[in-house]
Amino acid sequence: SAVLYEVCDRVATLTLNRPEALNSVNPAMIDALLEKSSQAASDPQVRAVIVCGAGEHFMAGGDLKWFREQTALSAEDCRQCFTALIEGVHASVLNFKRMDKPVIASVHGAVAGFGLSLMLAADLVLASENSYFTLAYSNIALSPDGGATWSLPRHVGLKQAMEIALLGERFDAARARELGLVNRLVAPEQLAGETLKLARRLASGPAKALAHTKALLNQSFDKSLEAQLLAEQGLFADCAAHPDFAEGLACFFEKRRPDYAKR
């Protein structure tokens, strides 16, 4: 499969699996990503999700060989071909943004084009110190996809987003950390272990509270303060009525670790 899927300790790992092509995007990759992200979203046994890449890179953007083949089509057929591809790209992004469980992108090597868009769709990002980043679309006369034009301004501000998108320049992991695009930088040999450690921590946490927190933060840019306060009120009360809250309080007073695994 172009995307491998494994579940262990309530953590689903989706591995982009076209290492010979730098995990670049073609229809097979997107079909598999949509299928596996839907599977992770709907599986009640999954409480945290990792997205990573096989081989030496996370994702180097689109499969330019496949892209070039499509330019031999008529203009209308080419338009329809790429419309269908991007439809799958965007459905996958929405799966990651909307699923009620935290998503961690674990990136290394090239993070380019849709690779950067996919990374931005995750809730948390761990990046290897050898990672490098570029939006790249303008370098081949394309405009961005995968939600990059929505995510980038929210992460870095409009002027920085313009620079990243219009110039298509490459920047390193330290710069990505400085811009707030990644949460933590990790030595290459520690990336997999640190990612799994963080995912297991989230998977053992209070699932409903984490889901509500993710939803509240994601919707906050599009709501007034009054609307956000009302949403917080409703979801706080929903958490308080859940058994996890009683467990959280009990472990605080009893000075023990909480057990949310069966809740």
PDB file of C-alpha atoms in Angstrom:
ATOM      1  CA  SER A   1       0.000   0.000   0.000  1.00  0.00           C
ATOM      2  CA  ALA A   2       1.085   3.581  -0.604  1.00  0.00           C
ATOM      3  CA  VAL A   3       0.182   4.235   3.054  1.00  0.00           C
ATOM      4  CA  LEU A   4       0.861   1.624   5.727  1.00  0.00           C
ATOM      5  CA  TYR A   5      -1.476   1.396   8.726  1.00  0.00           C
ATOM      6  CA  GLU A   6      -0.679  -0.075  12.132  1.00  0.00           C
ATOM      7  CA  VAL A   7      -2.357   0.177  15.529  1.00  0.00           C
ATOM      8  CA  CYS A   8      -0.481  -0.499  18.774  1.00  0.00           C
ATOM      9  CA  ASP A   9      -1.292   0.708  22.294  1.00  0.00           C
ATOM     10  CA  ARG A  10      -4.268   2.681  20.922  1.00  0.00           C
ATOM     11  CA  VAL A  11      -1.966   4.632  18.603  1.00  0.00           C
ATOM     12  CA  ALA A  12      -2.546   4.415  14.845  1.00  0.00           C
ATOM     13  CA  THR A  13       0.538   5.015  12.713  1.00  0.00           C
ATOM     14  CA  LEU A  14       0.047   6.021   9.083  1.00  0.00           C
ATOM     15  CA  THR A  15       3.307   5.671   7.159  1.00  0.00           C
ATOM     16  CA  LEU A  16       3.611   7.280   3.726  1.00  0.00           C
ATOM     17  CA  ASN A  17       5.127   4.415   1.786  1.00  0.00           C
ATOM     18  CA  ARG A  18       6.580   5.478  -1.555  1.00  0.00           C
ATOM     19  CA  PRO A  19      10.171   5.945  -0.395  1.00  0.00           C
ATOM     20  CA  GLU A  20      11.572   5.337  -3.878  1.00  0.00           C
ATOM     21  CA  ALA A  21       9.645   8.442  -4.994  1.00  0.00           C
ATOM     22  CA  LEU A  22      10.319  10.441  -1.794  1.00  0.00           C
ATOM     23  CA  ASN A  23       6.733   9.694  -0.744  1.00  0.00           C
ATOM     24  CA  SER A  24       5.495  12.079  -3.410  1.00  0.00           C
ATOM     25  CA  VAL A  25       1.805  12.487  -4.179  1.00  0.00           C
ATOM     26  CA  ASN A  26       0.074  10.528  -6.933  1.00  0.00           C
ATOM     27  CA  PRO A  27      -3.483   9.130  -7.061  1.00  0.00           C
ATOM     28  CA  ALA A  28      -2.502   5.885  -5.322  1.00  0.00           C
ATOM     29  CA  MET A  29      -0.956   7.820  -2.430  1.00  0.00           C
ATOM     30  CA  ILE A  30      -3.992  10.042  -2.002  1.00  0.00           C
ATOM     31  CA  ASP A  31      -6.489   7.186  -2.280  1.00  0.00           C
ATOM     32  CA  ALA A  32      -4.579   5.302   0.421  1.00  0.00           C
ATOM     33  CA  LEU A  33      -4.203   8.378   2.628  1.00  0.00           C
ATOM     34  CA  LEU A  34      -7.929   9.075   2.442  1.00  0.00           C
ATOM     35  CA  GLU A  35      -8.763   5.440   3.224  1.00  0.00           C
ATOM     36  CA  LYS A  36      -6.366   5.133   6.161  1.00  0.00           C
ATOM     37  CA  SER A  37      -7.179   8.516   7.670  1.00  0.00           C
ATOM     38  CA  SER A  38     -10.875   7.603   7.530  1.00  0.00           C
ATOM     39  CA  GLN A  39     -10.071   4.290   9.200  1.00  0.00           C
ATOM     40  CA  ALA A  40      -8.152   6.006  12.001  1.00  0.00           C
ATOM     41  CA  ALA A  41     -10.904   8.568  12.504  1.00  0.00           C
ATOM     42  CA  SER A  42     -13.650   5.953  12.832  1.00  0.00           C
ATOM     43  CA  ASP A  43     -11.789   3.304  14.872  1.00  0.00           C
ATOM     44  CA  PRO A  44     -12.928   3.532  18.527  1.00  0.00           C
ATOM     45  CA  GLN A  45      -9.769   1.693  19.622  1.00  0.00           C
ATOM     46  CA  VAL A  46      -7.568   4.505  18.255  1.00  0.00           C
ATOM     47  CA  ARG A  47      -6.964   7.442  20.596  1.00  0.00           C
ATOM     48  CA  ALA A  48      -3.973   9.119  18.935  1.00  0.00           C
ATOM     49  CA  VAL A  49      -2.608   9.170  15.375  1.00  0.00           C
ATOM     50  CA  ILE A  50       0.911   9.470  13.960  1.00  0.00           C
ATOM     51  CA  VAL A  51       1.657  10.434  10.350  1.00  0.00           C
ATOM     52  CA  CYS A  52       5.224   9.737   9.210  1.00  0.00           C
ATOM     53  CA  GLY A  53       7.190   8.879   6.080  1.00  0.00           C
ATOM     54  CA  ALA A  54       9.131   5.771   5.086  1.00  0.00           C
ATOM     55  CA  GLY A  55      12.697   6.123   3.900  1.00  0.00           C
ATOM     56  CA  GLU A  56      14.773   9.282   4.050  1.00  0.00           C
ATOM     57  CA  HIS A  57      11.990  11.852   3.652  1.00  0.00           C
ATOM     58  CA  PHE A  58       8.549  12.725   4.975  1.00  0.00           C
ATOM     59  CA  MET A  59       7.087  13.901   1.650  1.00  0.00           C
ATOM     60  CA  ALA A  60       8.649  15.789  -1.229  1.00  0.00           C
ATOM     61  CA  GLY A  61       5.378  17.167  -2.599  1.00  0.00           C
ATOM     62  CA  GLY A  62       3.761  16.025  -5.819  1.00  0.00           C
ATOM     63  CA  ASP A  63       5.011  13.251  -8.075  1.00  0.00           C
ATOM     64  CA  LEU A  64       6.358  15.476 -10.840  1.00  0.00           C
ATOM     65  CA  LYS A  65       6.702  12.602 -13.305  1.00  0.00           C
ATOM     66  CA  TRP A  66       3.015  11.811 -12.920  1.00  0.00           C
ATOM     67  CA  PHE A  67       2.163  15.522 -13.044  1.00  0.00           C
ATOM     68  CA  ARG A  68       4.050  15.908 -16.316  1.00  0.00           C
ATOM     69  CA  GLU A  69       2.196  13.002 -17.892  1.00  0.00           C
ATOM     70  CA  GLN A  70      -1.101  14.747 -17.225  1.00  0.00           C
ATOM     71  CA  THR A  71      -0.002  17.884 -19.076  1.00  0.00           C
ATOM     72  CA  ALA A  72      -0.120  15.858 -22.304  1.00  0.00           C
ATOM     73  CA  LEU A  73      -3.912  15.724 -21.930  1.00  0.00           C
ATOM     74  CA  SER A  74      -6.241  18.371 -23.287  1.00  0.00           C
ATOM     75  CA  ALA A  75      -6.623  21.404 -21.049  1.00  0.00           C
ATOM     76  CA  GLU A  76     -10.099  20.283 -19.934  1.00  0.00           C
ATOM     77  CA  ASP A  77      -9.024  16.694 -19.241  1.00  0.00           C
ATOM     78  CA  CYS A  78      -5.981  17.964 -17.328  1.00  0.00           C
ATOM     79  CA  ARG A  79      -8.221  20.237 -15.267  1.00  0.00           C
ATOM     80  CA  GLN A  80     -10.571  17.359 -14.435  1.00  0.00           C
ATOM     81  CA  CYS A  81      -7.674  15.036 -13.567  1.00  0.00           C
ATOM     82  CA  PHE A  82      -6.170  17.449 -11.062  1.00  0.00           C
ATOM     83  CA  THR A  83      -9.549  18.453  -9.692  1.00  0.00           C
ATOM     84  CA  ALA A  84     -10.157  14.814  -8.785  1.00  0.00           C
ATOM     85  CA  LEU A  85      -6.691  14.483  -7.218  1.00  0.00           C
ATOM     86  CA  ILE A  86      -7.055  17.606  -5.089  1.00  0.00           C
ATOM     87  CA  GLU A  87     -10.526  16.536  -4.008  1.00  0.00           C
ATOM     88  CA  GLY A  88      -8.916  13.499  -2.372  1.00  0.00           C
ATOM     89  CA  VAL A  89      -6.101  15.621  -0.950  1.00  0.00           C
ATOM     90  CA  HIS A  90      -8.578  17.936   0.712  1.00  0.00           C
ATOM     91  CA  ALA A  91     -10.800  15.153   2.017  1.00  0.00           C
ATOM     92  CA  SER A  92      -7.718  13.666   3.710  1.00  0.00           C
ATOM     93  CA  VAL A  93      -6.797  16.999   5.297  1.00  0.00           C
ATOM     94  CA  LEU A  94     -10.329  17.385   6.633  1.00  0.00           C
ATOM     95  CA  ASN A  95     -10.140  13.886   8.130  1.00  0.00           C
ATOM     96  CA  PHE A  96      -7.080  14.860  10.149  1.00  0.00           C
ATOM     97  CA  LYS A  97      -8.469  18.238  11.205  1.00  0.00           C
ATOM     98  CA  ARG A  98     -11.915  16.933  12.154  1.00  0.00           C
ATOM     99  CA  MET A  99     -11.129  13.610  13.823  1.00  0.00           C
ATOM    100  CA  ASP A 100     -11.783  13.699  17.559  1.00  0.00           C
ATOM    101  CA  LYS A 101      -8.303  12.472  18.473  1.00  0.00           C
ATOM    102  CA  PRO A 102      -4.902  14.204  18.426  1.00  0.00           C
ATOM    103  CA  VAL A 103      -2.743  13.857  15.308  1.00  0.00           C
ATOM    104  CA  ILE A 104       1.060  14.055  15.420  1.00  0.00           C
ATOM    105  CA  ALA A 105       3.141  14.655  12.299  1.00  0.00           C
ATOM    106  CA  SER A 106       6.599  13.118  12.657  1.00  0.00           C
ATOM    107  CA  VAL A 107       8.719  14.648   9.887  1.00  0.00           C
ATOM    108  CA  HIS A 108      12.244  14.245   8.605  1.00  0.00           C
ATOM    109  CA  GLY A 109      14.159  15.010   5.438  1.00  0.00           C
ATOM    110  CA  ALA A 110      12.141  16.822   2.785  1.00  0.00           C
ATOM    111  CA  VAL A 111       8.843  18.380   3.833  1.00  0.00           C
ATOM    112  CA  ALA A 112       7.744  20.025   0.601  1.00  0.00           C
ATOM    113  CA  GLY A 113       4.557  21.019  -1.192  1.00  0.00           C
ATOM    114  CA  PHE A 114       1.655  18.957   0.093  1.00  0.00           C
ATOM    115  CA  GLY A 115       4.078  17.475   2.607  1.00  0.00           C
ATOM    116  CA  LEU A 116       4.126  20.860   4.336  1.00  0.00           C
ATOM    117  CA  SER A 117       0.339  21.207   3.987  1.00  0.00           C
ATOM    118  CA  LEU A 118      -0.142  17.743   5.498  1.00  0.00           C
ATOM    119  CA  MET A 119       2.200  18.555   8.356  1.00  0.00           C
ATOM    120  CA  LEU A 120       0.200  21.710   9.088  1.00  0.00           C
ATOM    121  CA  ALA A 121      -3.013  19.652   9.221  1.00  0.00           C
ATOM    122  CA  ALA A 122      -1.623  17.791  12.253  1.00  0.00           C
ATOM    123  CA  ASP A 123      -2.213  19.025  15.797  1.00  0.00           C
ATOM    124  CA  LEU A 124       1.397  18.603  16.908  1.00  0.00           C
ATOM    125  CA  VAL A 125       4.641  18.334  14.921  1.00  0.00           C
ATOM    126  CA  LEU A 126       7.890  16.651  15.913  1.00  0.00           C
ATOM    127  CA  ALA A 127      10.641  17.361  13.410  1.00  0.00           C
ATOM    128  CA  SER A 128      14.037  15.804  12.965  1.00  0.00           C
ATOM    129  CA  GLU A 129      16.898  18.274  13.090  1.00  0.00           C
ATOM    130  CA  ASN A 130      17.730  17.211   9.522  1.00  0.00           C
ATOM    131  CA  SER A 131      14.328  18.279   8.175  1.00  0.00           C
ATOM    132  CA  TYR A 132      14.008  20.992   5.555  1.00  0.00           C
ATOM    133  CA  PHE A 133      10.900  22.726   4.337  1.00  0.00           C
ATOM    134  CA  THR A 134       9.554  24.474   1.255  1.00  0.00           C
ATOM    135  CA  LEU A 135       6.069  25.163  -0.030  1.00  0.00           C
ATOM    136  CA  ALA A 136       7.530  24.868  -3.548  1.00  0.00           C
ATOM    137  CA  TYR A 137       4.322  25.307  -5.568  1.00  0.00           C
ATOM    138  CA  SER A 138       5.368  28.588  -7.151  1.00  0.00           C
ATOM    139  CA  ASN A 139       8.579  26.928  -8.366  1.00  0.00           C
ATOM    140  CA  ILE A 140       6.538  24.835 -10.807  1.00  0.00           C
ATOM    141  CA  ALA A 141       3.834  27.429 -11.575  1.00  0.00           C
ATOM    142  CA  LEU A 142       1.173  26.064  -9.231  1.00  0.00           C
ATOM    143  CA  SER A 143      -0.807  27.639  -6.413  1.00  0.00           C
ATOM    144  CA  PRO A 144      -0.919  25.784  -3.072  1.00  0.00           C
ATOM    145  CA  ASP A 145      -3.376  23.105  -1.995  1.00  0.00           C
ATOM    146  CA  GLY A 146      -3.978  20.974   1.083  1.00  0.00           C
ATOM    147  CA  GLY A 147      -5.100  23.940   3.156  1.00  0.00           C
ATOM    148  CA  ALA A 148      -1.684  25.621   3.164  1.00  0.00           C
ATOM    149  CA  THR A 149      -3.169  29.037   2.388  1.00  0.00           C
ATOM    150  CA  TRP A 150      -5.492  28.618   5.395  1.00  0.00           C
ATOM    151  CA  SER A 151      -2.938  27.190   7.820  1.00  0.00           C
ATOM    152  CA  LEU A 152       0.167  29.240   7.063  1.00  0.00           C
ATOM    153  CA  PRO A 153      -1.246  32.721   7.828  1.00  0.00           C
ATOM    154  CA  ARG A 154      -2.657  31.369  11.090  1.00  0.00           C
ATOM    155  CA  HIS A 155       0.737  29.985  12.106  1.00  0.00           C
ATOM    156  CA  VAL A 156       3.147  32.661  10.900  1.00  0.00           C
ATOM    157  CA  GLY A 157       1.106  35.753   9.958  1.00  0.00           C
ATOM    158  CA  LEU A 158       0.246  37.038   6.512  1.00  0.00           C
ATOM    159  CA  LYS A 159       3.590  38.593   5.544  1.00  0.00           C
ATOM    160  CA  GLN A 160       5.621  35.483   6.442  1.00  0.00           C
ATOM    161  CA  ALA A 161       3.050  33.287   4.703  1.00  0.00           C
ATOM    162  CA  MET A 162       3.382  35.426   1.574  1.00  0.00           C
ATOM    163  CA  GLU A 163       7.157  35.026   1.642  1.00  0.00           C
ATOM    164  CA  ILE A 164       6.998  31.253   2.099  1.00  0.00           C
ATOM    165  CA  ALA A 165       4.332  30.810  -0.602  1.00  0.00           C
ATOM    166  CA  LEU A 166       5.428  33.332  -3.235  1.00  0.00           C
ATOM    167  CA  LEU A 167       9.194  32.749  -3.115  1.00  0.00           C
ATOM    168  CA  GLY A 168       9.135  28.977  -2.582  1.00  0.00           C
ATOM    169  CA  GLU A 169      12.446  29.110  -0.754  1.00  0.00           C
ATOM    170  CA  ARG A 170      13.810  26.285   1.343  1.00  0.00           C
ATOM    171  CA  PHE A 171      14.319  26.739   5.096  1.00  0.00           C
ATOM    172  CA  ASP A 172      15.740  24.487   7.780  1.00  0.00           C
ATOM    173  CA  ALA A 173      14.303  22.926  10.928  1.00  0.00           C
ATOM    174  CA  ALA A 174      15.574  25.693  13.198  1.00  0.00           C
ATOM    175  CA  ARG A 175      13.745  28.284  11.100  1.00  0.00           C
ATOM    176  CA  ALA A 176      10.582  26.155  11.112  1.00  0.00           C
ATOM    177  CA  ARG A 177      10.763  26.035  14.912  1.00  0.00           C
ATOM    178  CA  GLU A 178      11.327  29.781  15.076  1.00  0.00           C
ATOM    179  CA  LEU A 179       8.262  30.373  12.876  1.00  0.00           C
ATOM    180  CA  GLY A 180       6.107  28.140  15.079  1.00  0.00           C
ATOM    181  CA  LEU A 181       5.522  25.529  12.371  1.00  0.00           C
ATOM    182  CA  VAL A 182       6.874  22.677  14.508  1.00  0.00           C
ATOM    183  CA  ASN A 183       6.558  22.011  18.239  1.00  0.00           C
ATOM    184  CA  ARG A 184       9.796  20.178  18.965  1.00  0.00           C
ATOM    185  CA  LEU A 185      13.091  19.442  17.234  1.00  0.00           C
ATOM    186  CA  VAL A 186      14.520  15.979  17.817  1.00  0.00           C
ATOM    187  CA  ALA A 187      17.783  14.284  16.894  1.00  0.00           C
ATOM    188  CA  PRO A 188      17.224  12.064  13.826  1.00  0.00           C
ATOM    189  CA  GLU A 189      17.889   8.832  15.716  1.00  0.00           C
ATOM    190  CA  GLN A 190      15.388   9.803  18.429  1.00  0.00           C
ATOM    191  CA  LEU A 191      12.494  10.953  16.239  1.00  0.00           C
ATOM    192  CA  ALA A 192      10.538   7.691  16.071  1.00  0.00           C
ATOM    193  CA  GLY A 193      10.926   6.961  19.775  1.00  0.00           C
ATOM    194  CA  GLU A 194      10.002  10.477  20.911  1.00  0.00           C
ATOM    195  CA  THR A 195       7.002  10.540  18.579  1.00  0.00           C
ATOM    196  CA  LEU A 196       5.677   7.248  19.923  1.00  0.00           C
ATOM    197  CA  LYS A 197       6.280   8.382  23.510  1.00  0.00           C
ATOM    198  CA  LEU A 198       4.202  11.515  22.925  1.00  0.00           C
ATOM    199  CA  ALA A 199       1.471   9.601  21.073  1.00  0.00           C
ATOM    200  CA  ARG A 200       1.166   7.066  23.899  1.00  0.00           C
ATOM    201  CA  ARG A 201       0.912   9.895  26.407  1.00  0.00           C
ATOM    202  CA  LEU A 202      -1.980  11.404  24.454  1.00  0.00           C
ATOM    203  CA  ALA A 203      -3.626   8.004  23.879  1.00  0.00           C
ATOM    204  CA  SER A 204      -3.661   7.376  27.635  1.00  0.00           C
ATOM    205  CA  GLY A 205      -5.196  10.765  28.366  1.00  0.00           C
ATOM    206  CA  PRO A 206      -8.865  11.784  28.789  1.00  0.00           C
ATOM    207  CA  ALA A 207     -10.173  11.237  25.258  1.00  0.00           C
ATOM    208  CA  LYS A 208     -13.290  13.401  25.509  1.00  0.00           C
ATOM    209  CA  ALA A 209     -11.447  16.341  27.072  1.00  0.00           C
ATOM    210  CA  LEU A 210      -8.695  16.197  24.441  1.00  0.00           C
ATOM    211  CA  ALA A 211     -11.251  15.966  21.624  1.00  0.00           C
ATOM    212  CA  HIS A 212     -13.173  18.965  22.941  1.00  0.00           C
ATOM    213  CA  THR A 213      -9.955  20.949  23.409  1.00  0.00           C
ATOM    214  CA  LYS A 214      -8.877  20.241  19.831  1.00  0.00           C
ATOM    215  CA  ALA A 215     -12.282  21.264  18.490  1.00  0.00           C
ATOM    216  CA  LEU A 216     -12.355  24.485  20.510  1.00  0.00           C
ATOM    217  CA  LEU A 217      -8.899  25.576  19.390  1.00  0.00           C
ATOM    218  CA  ASN A 218      -9.576  24.772  15.730  1.00  0.00           C
ATOM    219  CA  GLN A 219     -12.808  26.745  15.638  1.00  0.00           C
ATOM    220  CA  SER A 220     -11.514  29.728  17.629  1.00  0.00           C
ATOM    221  CA  PHE A 221     -10.295  31.747  14.627  1.00  0.00           C
ATOM    222  CA  ASP A 222     -13.742  31.783  13.062  1.00  0.00           C
ATOM    223  CA  LYS A 223     -15.847  32.665  16.105  1.00  0.00           C
ATOM    224  CA  SER A 224     -16.515  35.798  18.094  1.00  0.00           C
ATOM    225  CA  LEU A 225     -15.398  35.841  21.719  1.00  0.00           C
ATOM    226  CA  GLU A 226     -19.025  35.527  22.824  1.00  0.00           C
ATOM    227  CA  ALA A 227     -19.593  32.475  20.626  1.00  0.00           C
ATOM    228  CA  GLN A 228     -16.346  30.880  21.788  1.00  0.00           C
ATOM    229  CA  LEU A 229     -17.231  31.435  25.442  1.00  0.00           C
ATOM    230  CA  LEU A 230     -20.582  29.756  24.867  1.00  0.00           C
ATOM    231  CA  ALA A 231     -18.885  26.807  23.155  1.00  0.00           C
ATOM    232  CA  GLU A 232     -16.415  26.500  26.038  1.00  0.00           C
ATOM    233  CA  GLN A 233     -19.265  26.500  28.535  1.00  0.00           C
ATOM    234  CA  GLY A 234     -21.106  23.661  26.811  1.00  0.00           C
ATOM    235  CA  LEU A 235     -18.053  21.461  26.325  1.00  0.00           C
ATOM    236  CA  PHE A 236     -16.715  22.092  29.841  1.00  0.00           C
ATOM    237  CA  ALA A 237     -20.048  20.906  31.256  1.00  0.00           C
ATOM    238  CA  ASP A 238     -19.973  17.894  28.934  1.00  0.00           C
ATOM    239  CA  CYS A 239     -16.526  16.943  30.256  1.00  0.00           C
ATOM    240  CA  ALA A 240     -17.613  17.472  33.861  1.00  0.00           C
ATOM    241  CA  ALA A 241     -20.490  15.025  33.391  1.00  0.00           C
ATOM    242  CA  HIS A 242     -18.121  12.332  32.040  1.00  0.00           C
ATOM    243  CA  PRO A 243     -16.535   9.651  34.289  1.00  0.00           C
ATOM    244  CA  ASP A 244     -13.067  10.852  33.265  1.00  0.00           C
ATOM    245  CA  PHE A 245     -13.578  13.984  35.350  1.00  0.00           C
ATOM    246  CA  ALA A 246     -14.294  12.012  38.517  1.00  0.00           C
ATOM    247  CA  GLU A 247     -11.230   9.862  37.802  1.00  0.00           C
ATOM    248  CA  GLY A 248      -9.076  12.945  37.254  1.00  0.00           C
ATOM    249  CA  LEU A 249     -10.163  14.440  40.555  1.00  0.00           C
ATOM    250  CA  ALA A 250      -9.737  11.146  42.415  1.00  0.00           C
ATOM    251  CA  CYS A 251      -6.182  10.653  41.194  1.00  0.00           C
ATOM    252  CA  PHE A 252      -5.343  14.262  42.150  1.00  0.00           C
ATOM    253  CA  PHE A 253      -6.471  13.795  45.752  1.00  0.00           C
ATOM    254  CA  GLU A 254      -5.138  10.222  45.998  1.00  0.00           C
ATOM    255  CA  LYS A 255      -1.803  11.239  44.449  1.00  0.00           C
ATOM    256  CA  ARG A 256      -1.824   8.489  41.826  1.00  0.00           C
ATOM    257  CA  ARG A 257      -1.741   8.312  38.043  1.00  0.00           C
ATOM    258  CA  PRO A 258      -5.156   8.461  36.324  1.00  0.00           C
ATOM    259  CA  ASP A 259      -6.516   5.473  34.442  1.00  0.00           C
ATOM    260  CA  TYR A 260      -8.554   6.707  31.486  1.00  0.00           C
ATOM    261  CA  ALA A 261      -7.879   3.659  29.320  1.00  0.00           C
ATOM    262  CA  LYS A 262     -11.299   2.059  29.785  1.00  0.00           C
ATOM    263  CA  ARG A 263     -13.332   5.239  29.825  1.00  0.00           C
TER     264      ARG A 263
END
